[in-house]
mmCIF file of C-alpha atoms in Angstrom:
data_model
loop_
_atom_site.group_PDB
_atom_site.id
_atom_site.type_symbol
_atom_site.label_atom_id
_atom_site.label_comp_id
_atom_site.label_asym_id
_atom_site.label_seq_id
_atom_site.Cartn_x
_atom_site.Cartn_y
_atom_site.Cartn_z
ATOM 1 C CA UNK I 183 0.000 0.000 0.000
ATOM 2 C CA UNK I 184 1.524 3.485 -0.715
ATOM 3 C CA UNK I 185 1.577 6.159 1.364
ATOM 4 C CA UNK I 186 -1.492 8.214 0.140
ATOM 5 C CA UNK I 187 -3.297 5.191 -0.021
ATOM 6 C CA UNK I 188 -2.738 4.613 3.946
ATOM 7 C CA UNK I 189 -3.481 8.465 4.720
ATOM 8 C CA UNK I 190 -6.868 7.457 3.042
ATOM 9 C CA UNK I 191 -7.752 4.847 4.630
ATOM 10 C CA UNK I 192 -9.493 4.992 7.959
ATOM 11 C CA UNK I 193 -6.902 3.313 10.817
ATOM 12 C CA UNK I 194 -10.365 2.159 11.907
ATOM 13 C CA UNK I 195 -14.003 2.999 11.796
ATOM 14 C CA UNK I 196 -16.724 1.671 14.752
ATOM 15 C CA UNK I 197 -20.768 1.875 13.341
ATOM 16 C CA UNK I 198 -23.183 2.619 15.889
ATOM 17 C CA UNK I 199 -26.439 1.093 14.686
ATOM 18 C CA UNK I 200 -27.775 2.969 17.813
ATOM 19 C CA UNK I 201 -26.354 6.270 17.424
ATOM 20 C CA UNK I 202 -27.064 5.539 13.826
ATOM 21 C CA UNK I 203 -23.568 7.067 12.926
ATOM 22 C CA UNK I 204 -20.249 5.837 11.424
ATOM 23 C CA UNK I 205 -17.148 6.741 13.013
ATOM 24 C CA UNK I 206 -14.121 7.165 11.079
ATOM 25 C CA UNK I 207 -10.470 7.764 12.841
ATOM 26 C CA UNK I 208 -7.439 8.474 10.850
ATOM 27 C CA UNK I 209 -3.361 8.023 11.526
ATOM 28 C CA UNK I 210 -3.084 11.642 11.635
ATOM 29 C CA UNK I 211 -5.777 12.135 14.343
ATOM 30 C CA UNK I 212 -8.630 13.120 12.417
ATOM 31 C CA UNK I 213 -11.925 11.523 13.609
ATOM 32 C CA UNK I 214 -15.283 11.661 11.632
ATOM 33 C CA UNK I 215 -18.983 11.059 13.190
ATOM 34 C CA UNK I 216 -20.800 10.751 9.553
ATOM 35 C CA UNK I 217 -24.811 9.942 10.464
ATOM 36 C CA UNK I 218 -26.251 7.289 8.521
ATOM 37 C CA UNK I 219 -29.040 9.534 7.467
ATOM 38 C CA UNK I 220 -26.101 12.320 5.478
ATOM 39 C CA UNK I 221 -24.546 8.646 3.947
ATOM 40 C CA UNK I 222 -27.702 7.511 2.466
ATOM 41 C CA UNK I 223 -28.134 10.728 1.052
ATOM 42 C CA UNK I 224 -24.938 11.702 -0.102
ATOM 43 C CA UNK I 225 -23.434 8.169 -1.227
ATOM 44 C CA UNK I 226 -21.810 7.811 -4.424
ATOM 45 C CA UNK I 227 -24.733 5.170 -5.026
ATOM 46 C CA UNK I 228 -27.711 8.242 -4.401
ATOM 47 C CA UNK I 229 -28.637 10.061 -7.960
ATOM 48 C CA UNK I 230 -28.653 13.544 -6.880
ATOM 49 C CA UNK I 231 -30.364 16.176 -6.944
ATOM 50 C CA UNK I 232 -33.026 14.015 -4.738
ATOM 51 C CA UNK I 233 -36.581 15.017 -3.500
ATOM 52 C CA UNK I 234 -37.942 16.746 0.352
ATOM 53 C CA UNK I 235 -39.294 12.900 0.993
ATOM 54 C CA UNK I 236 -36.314 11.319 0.014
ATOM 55 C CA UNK I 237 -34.528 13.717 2.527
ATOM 56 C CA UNK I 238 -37.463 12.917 4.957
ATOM 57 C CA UNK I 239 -36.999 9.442 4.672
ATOM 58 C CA UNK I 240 -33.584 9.271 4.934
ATOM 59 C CA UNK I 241 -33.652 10.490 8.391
ATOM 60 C CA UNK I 242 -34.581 6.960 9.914
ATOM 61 C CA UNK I 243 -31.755 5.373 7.580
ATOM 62 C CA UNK I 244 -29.498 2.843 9.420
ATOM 63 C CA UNK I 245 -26.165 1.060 7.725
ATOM 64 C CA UNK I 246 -27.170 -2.885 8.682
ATOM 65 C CA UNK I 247 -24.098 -4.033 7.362
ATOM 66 C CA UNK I 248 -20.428 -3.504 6.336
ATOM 67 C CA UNK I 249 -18.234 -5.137 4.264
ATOM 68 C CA UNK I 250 -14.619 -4.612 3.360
ATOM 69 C CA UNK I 251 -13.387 -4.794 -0.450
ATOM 70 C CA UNK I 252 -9.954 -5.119 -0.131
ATOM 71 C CA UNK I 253 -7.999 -2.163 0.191
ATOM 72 C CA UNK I 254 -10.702 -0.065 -1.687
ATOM 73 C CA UNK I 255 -13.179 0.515 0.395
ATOM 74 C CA UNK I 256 -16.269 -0.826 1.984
ATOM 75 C CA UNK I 257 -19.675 -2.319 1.107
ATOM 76 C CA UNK I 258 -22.444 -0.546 2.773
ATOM 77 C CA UNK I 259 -25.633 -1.854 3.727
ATOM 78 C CA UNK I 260 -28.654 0.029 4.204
ATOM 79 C CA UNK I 261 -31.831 -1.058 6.216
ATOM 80 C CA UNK I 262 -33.819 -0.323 2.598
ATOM 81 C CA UNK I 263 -31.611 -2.205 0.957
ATOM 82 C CA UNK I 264 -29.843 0.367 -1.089
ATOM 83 C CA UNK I 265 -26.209 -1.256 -0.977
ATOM 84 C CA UNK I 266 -23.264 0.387 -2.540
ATOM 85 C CA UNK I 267 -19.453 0.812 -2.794
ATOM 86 C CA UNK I 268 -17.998 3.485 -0.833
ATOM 87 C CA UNK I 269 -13.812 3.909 -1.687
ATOM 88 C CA UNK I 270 -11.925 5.182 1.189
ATOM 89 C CA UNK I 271 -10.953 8.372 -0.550
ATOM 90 C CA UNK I 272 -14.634 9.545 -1.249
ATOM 91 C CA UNK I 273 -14.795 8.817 2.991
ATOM 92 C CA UNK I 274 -11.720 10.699 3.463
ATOM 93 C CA UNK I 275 -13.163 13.810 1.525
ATOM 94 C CA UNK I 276 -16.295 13.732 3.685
ATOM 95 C CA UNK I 277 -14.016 13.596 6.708
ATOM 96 C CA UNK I 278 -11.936 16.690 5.967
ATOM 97 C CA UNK I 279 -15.374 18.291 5.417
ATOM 98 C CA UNK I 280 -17.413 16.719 7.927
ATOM 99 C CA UNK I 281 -17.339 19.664 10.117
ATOM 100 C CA UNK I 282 -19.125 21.677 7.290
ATOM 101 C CA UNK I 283 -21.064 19.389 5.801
ATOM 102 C CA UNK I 284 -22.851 17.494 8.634
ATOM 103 C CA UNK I 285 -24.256 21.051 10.216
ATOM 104 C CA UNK I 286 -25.485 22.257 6.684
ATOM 105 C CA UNK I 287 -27.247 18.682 5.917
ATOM 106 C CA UNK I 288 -28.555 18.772 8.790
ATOM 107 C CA UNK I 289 -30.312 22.552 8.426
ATOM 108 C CA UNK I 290 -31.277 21.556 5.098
ATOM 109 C CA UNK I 291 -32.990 18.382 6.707
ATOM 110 C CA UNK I 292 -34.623 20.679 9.300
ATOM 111 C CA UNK I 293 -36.246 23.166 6.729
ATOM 112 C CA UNK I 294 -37.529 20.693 4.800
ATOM 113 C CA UNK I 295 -39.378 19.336 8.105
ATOM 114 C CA UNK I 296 -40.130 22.584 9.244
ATOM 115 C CA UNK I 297 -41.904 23.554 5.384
ATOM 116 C CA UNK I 298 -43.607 19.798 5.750
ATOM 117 C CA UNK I 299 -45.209 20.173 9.275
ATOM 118 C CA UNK I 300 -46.477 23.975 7.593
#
């Protein structure tokens, strides 16, 4: 493995099916708490742009399962059964941006909800 390849790659990553979050902590410190709900909405497998309910409905989303492929990346399993191949560098990119991107999902999610319930 080269050397950008192992600054990509996660020195490990815990889910929490009950926090309904992925944790991701890198060799250099960095650690990531990506929701389930931002994944299934922003995973390479999602066509974008998608809909209010698929934002709504993405808020109860839960990864069920995980699977590694090789040195790539991982296999992720959602309770809907949208499954798709996530490469450690898209995760990476997320992380360095987590901080960012989480809050302003997360507004987005809220307006939407807010506009819904009138």
């Amino acid at each position: 493995m080269s050397d950008t390849e192992i600054a990509v790659r996660p020195r490990a990553y815990v889910n929490d099916p009950a926090g309904k979050s992925l944790t991701l902590t890198y060799a250099s410190g960095m650690i990531a708490v990506l929701p389930h709900s931002f994944l299934r909405v922003y995973s390479p497998m999602v066509k974008l742009p998608i809909t209010d309910e698929e934002m709504l409905s993405a808020e109860s989303a839960s990864i069920v399962d995980i699977e590694e492929i090789g040195d790539d990346g991982i296999l992720l399993t959602f309770a809907d059964g949208l499954r798709g191949l996530c490469l450690w560098t898209y995760f990476f990119e997320l992380a360095k941006r987590h901080q960012v991107l989480v809050p302003i999902f997360l507004k987005q999610l809220a307006a939407i909800k807010e506009k819904k319930n009138g």
